[in-house]
PDB file of C-alpha atoms in Angstrom:
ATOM      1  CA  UNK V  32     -14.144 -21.471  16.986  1.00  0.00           C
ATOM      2  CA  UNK V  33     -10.940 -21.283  17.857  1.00  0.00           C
ATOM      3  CA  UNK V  34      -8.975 -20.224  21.431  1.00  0.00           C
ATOM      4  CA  UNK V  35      -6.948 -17.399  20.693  1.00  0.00           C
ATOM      5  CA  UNK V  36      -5.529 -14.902  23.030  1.00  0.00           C
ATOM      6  CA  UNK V  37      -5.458 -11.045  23.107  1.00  0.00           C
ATOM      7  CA  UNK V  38      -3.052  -8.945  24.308  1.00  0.00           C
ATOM      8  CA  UNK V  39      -3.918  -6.114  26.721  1.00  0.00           C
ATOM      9  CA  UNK V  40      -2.746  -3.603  24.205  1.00  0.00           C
ATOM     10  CA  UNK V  41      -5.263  -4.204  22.208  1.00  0.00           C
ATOM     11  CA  UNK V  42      -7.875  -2.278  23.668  1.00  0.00           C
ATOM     12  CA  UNK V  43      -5.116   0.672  23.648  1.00  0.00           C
ATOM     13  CA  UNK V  44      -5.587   1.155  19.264  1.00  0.00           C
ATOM     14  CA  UNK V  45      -5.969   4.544  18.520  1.00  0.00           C
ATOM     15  CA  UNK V  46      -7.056   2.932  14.853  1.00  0.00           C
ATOM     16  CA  UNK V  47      -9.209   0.690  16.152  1.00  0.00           C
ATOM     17  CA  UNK V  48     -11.221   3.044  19.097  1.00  0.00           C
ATOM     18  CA  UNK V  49     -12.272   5.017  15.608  1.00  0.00           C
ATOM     19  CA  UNK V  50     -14.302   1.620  14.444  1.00  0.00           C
ATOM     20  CA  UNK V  51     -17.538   1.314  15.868  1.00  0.00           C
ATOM     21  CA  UNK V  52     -18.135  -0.950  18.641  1.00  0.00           C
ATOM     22  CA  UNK V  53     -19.671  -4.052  16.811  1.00  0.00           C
ATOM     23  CA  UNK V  54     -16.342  -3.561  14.521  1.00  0.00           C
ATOM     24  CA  UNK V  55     -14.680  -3.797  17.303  1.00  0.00           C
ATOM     25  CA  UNK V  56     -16.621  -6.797  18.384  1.00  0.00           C
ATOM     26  CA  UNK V  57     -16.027  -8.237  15.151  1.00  0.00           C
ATOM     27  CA  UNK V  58     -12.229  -7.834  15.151  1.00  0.00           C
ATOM     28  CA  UNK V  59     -11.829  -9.711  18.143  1.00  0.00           C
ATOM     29  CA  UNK V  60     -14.449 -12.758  16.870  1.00  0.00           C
ATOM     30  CA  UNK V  61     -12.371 -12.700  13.931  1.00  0.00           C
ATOM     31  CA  UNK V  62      -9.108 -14.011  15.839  1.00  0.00           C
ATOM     32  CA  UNK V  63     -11.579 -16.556  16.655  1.00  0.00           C
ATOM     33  CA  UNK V  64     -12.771 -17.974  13.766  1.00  0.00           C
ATOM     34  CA  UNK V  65      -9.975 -17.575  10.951  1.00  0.00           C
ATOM     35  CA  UNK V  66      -7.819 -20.881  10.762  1.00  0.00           C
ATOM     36  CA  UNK V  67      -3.589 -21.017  12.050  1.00  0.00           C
ATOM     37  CA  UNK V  68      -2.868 -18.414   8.562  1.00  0.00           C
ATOM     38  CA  UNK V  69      -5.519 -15.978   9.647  1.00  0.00           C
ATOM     39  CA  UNK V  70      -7.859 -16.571   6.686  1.00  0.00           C
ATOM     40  CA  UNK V  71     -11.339 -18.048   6.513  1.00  0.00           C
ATOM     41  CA  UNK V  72     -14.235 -17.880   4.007  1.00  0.00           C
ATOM     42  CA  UNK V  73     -15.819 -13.935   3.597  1.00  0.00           C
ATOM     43  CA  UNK V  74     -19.043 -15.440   4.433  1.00  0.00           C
ATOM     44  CA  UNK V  75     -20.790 -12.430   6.030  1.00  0.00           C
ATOM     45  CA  UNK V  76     -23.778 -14.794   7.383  1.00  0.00           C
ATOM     46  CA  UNK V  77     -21.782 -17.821   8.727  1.00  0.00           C
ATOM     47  CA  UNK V  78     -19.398 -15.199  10.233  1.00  0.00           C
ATOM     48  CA  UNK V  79     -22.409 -13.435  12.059  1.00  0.00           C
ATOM     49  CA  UNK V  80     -23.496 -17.016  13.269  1.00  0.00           C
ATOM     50  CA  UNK V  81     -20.415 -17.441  14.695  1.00  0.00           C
ATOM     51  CA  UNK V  82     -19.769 -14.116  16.521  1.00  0.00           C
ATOM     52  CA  UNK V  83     -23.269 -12.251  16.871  1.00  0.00           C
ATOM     53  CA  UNK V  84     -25.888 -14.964  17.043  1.00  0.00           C
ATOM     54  CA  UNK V  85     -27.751 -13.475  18.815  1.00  0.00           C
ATOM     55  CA  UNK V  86     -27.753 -10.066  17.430  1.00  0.00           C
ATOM     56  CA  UNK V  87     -29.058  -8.061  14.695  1.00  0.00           C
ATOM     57  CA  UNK V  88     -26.023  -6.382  12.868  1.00  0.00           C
ATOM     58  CA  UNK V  89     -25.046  -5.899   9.418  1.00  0.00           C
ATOM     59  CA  UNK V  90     -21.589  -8.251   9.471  1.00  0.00           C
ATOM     60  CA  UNK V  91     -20.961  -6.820   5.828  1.00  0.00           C
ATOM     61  CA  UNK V  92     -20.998  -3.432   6.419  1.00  0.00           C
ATOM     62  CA  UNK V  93     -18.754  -3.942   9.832  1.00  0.00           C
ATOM     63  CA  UNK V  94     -16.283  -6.102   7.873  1.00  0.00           C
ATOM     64  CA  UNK V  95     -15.873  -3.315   5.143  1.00  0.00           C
ATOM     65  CA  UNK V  96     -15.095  -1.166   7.873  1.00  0.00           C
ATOM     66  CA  UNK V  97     -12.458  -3.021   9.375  1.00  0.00           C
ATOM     67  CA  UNK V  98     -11.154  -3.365   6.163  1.00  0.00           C
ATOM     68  CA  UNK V  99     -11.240   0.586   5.295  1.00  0.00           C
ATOM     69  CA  UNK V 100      -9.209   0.615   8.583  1.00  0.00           C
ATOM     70  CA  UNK V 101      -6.563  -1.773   7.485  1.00  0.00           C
ATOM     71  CA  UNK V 102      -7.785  -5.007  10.419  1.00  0.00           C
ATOM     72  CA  UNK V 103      -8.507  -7.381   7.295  1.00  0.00           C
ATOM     73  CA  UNK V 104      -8.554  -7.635   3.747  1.00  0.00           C
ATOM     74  CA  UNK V 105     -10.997  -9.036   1.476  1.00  0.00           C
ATOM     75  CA  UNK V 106     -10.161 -11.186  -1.441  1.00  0.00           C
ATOM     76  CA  UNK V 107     -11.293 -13.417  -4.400  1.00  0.00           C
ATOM     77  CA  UNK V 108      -9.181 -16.429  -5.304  1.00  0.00           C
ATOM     78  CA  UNK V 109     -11.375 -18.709  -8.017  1.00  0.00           C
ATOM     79  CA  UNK V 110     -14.360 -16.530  -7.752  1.00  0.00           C
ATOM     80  CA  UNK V 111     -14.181 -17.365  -3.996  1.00  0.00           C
ATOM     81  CA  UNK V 112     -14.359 -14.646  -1.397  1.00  0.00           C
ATOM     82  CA  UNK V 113     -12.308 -15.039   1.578  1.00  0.00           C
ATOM     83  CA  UNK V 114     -10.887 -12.819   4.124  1.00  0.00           C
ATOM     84  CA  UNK V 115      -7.384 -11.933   6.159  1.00  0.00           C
ATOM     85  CA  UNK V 116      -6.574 -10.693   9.139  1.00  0.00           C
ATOM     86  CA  UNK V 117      -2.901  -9.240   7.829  1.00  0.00           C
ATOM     87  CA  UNK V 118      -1.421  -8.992  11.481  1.00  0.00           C
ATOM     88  CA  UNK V 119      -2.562 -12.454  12.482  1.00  0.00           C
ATOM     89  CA  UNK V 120       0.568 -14.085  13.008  1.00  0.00           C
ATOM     90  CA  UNK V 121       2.500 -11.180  14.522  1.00  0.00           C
ATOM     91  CA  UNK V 122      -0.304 -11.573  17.476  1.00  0.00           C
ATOM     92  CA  UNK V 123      -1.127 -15.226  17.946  1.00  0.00           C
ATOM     93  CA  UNK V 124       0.758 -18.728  18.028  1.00  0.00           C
ATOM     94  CA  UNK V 125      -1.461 -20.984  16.838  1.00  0.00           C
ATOM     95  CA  UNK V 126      -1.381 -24.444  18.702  1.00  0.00           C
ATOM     96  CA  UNK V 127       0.886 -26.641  16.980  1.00  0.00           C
ATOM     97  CA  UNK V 128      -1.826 -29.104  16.152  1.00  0.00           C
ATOM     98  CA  UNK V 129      -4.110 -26.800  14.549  1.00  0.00           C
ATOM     99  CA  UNK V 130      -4.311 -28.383  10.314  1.00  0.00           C
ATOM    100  CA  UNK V 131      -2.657 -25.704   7.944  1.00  0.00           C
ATOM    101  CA  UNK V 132      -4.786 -23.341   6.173  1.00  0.00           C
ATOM    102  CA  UNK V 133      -6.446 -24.433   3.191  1.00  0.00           C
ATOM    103  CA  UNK V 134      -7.587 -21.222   1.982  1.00  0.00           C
ATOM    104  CA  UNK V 135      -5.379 -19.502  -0.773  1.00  0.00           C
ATOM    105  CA  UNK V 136      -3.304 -16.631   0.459  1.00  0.00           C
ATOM    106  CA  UNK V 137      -4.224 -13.534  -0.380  1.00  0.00           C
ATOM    107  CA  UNK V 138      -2.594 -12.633  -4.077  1.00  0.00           C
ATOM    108  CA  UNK V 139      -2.026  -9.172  -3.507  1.00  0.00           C
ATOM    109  CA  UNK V 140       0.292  -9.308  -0.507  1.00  0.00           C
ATOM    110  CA  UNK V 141       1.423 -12.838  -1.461  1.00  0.00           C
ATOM    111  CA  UNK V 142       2.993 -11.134  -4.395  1.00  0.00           C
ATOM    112  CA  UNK V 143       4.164  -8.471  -2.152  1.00  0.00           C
ATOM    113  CA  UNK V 144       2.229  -5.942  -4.232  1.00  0.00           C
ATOM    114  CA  UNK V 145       0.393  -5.128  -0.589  1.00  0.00           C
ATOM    115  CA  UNK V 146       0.171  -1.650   0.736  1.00  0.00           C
ATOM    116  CA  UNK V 147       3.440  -1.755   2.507  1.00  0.00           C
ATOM    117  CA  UNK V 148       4.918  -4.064  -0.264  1.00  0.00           C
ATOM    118  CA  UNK V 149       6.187  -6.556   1.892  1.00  0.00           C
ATOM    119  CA  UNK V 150       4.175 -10.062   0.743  1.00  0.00           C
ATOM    120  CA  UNK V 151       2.552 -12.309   3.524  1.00  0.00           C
ATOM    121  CA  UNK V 152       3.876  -9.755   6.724  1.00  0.00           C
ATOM    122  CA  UNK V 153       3.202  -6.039   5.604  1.00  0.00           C
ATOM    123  CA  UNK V 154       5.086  -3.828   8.070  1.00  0.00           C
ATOM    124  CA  UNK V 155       1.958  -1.128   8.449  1.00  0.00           C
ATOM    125  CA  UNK V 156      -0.286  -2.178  10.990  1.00  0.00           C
ATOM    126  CA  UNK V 157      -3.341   0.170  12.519  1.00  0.00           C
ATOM    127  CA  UNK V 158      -2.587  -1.683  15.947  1.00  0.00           C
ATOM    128  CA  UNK V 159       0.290  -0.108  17.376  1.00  0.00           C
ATOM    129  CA  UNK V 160       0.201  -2.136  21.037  1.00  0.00           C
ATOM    130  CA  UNK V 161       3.703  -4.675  20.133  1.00  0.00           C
TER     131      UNK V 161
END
């Protein structure tokens, strides 16, 4: 895991106060785990070892909800699952000697064939608190 720090805004997202609270919970273990790109493996049972441990939750179903909301996408590069947490980099600074991603971008905004069309920083984000 990862330090990361969250602005005080973030607890202001009309978007995100419609997730349920383990989403919520979620999101901000996300910021956590993904690597200095905001990616890491969509492994659904690592990620609950890593942010609910000690709780009984169903990490799939809350990470298809913060995707439905727009928080992160899920991909498949290679027949490998990952996820993305879009708005990564618009919140966080990674430290400068944290290694460079090694996971694949994700194609669809990579291409710039994303939502807002605007490749690896779409201009629609559900979290409103710059």
């Amino acid at each position: 895991m990862r330090a990361r720090n969250i602005k005080p805004g973030f607890l202001e997202s009309d978007v995100l106060a419609t997730c349920s609270f383990a989403a919520r919970i979620l999101f901000v273990g996300l910021w956590m785990v993904v690597d200095r790109e905001g990616r890491t493996e969509d492994r659904p049972l690592r990620i609950k070892g890593q942010v609910f441990r000690f709780d009984n939750v169903d990490i799939d179903a809350l990470l298809d909800e913060l995707a439905s909301k727009g928080f992160i996408t899920r991909y498949t590069v290679d027949g490998c699952k990952y996820l993305w947490i879009p708005k990564f980099l618009r919140h966080q600074t990674p430290h400068k000697n944290e290694k460079p991603s090694i996971i694949p971008p994700c194609p669809e905004w990579h291409s710039g064939n994303g939502p807002s069309g605007s490749g690896q920083n779409p201009t629609h984000s559900p979290m409103n608190h710059e």
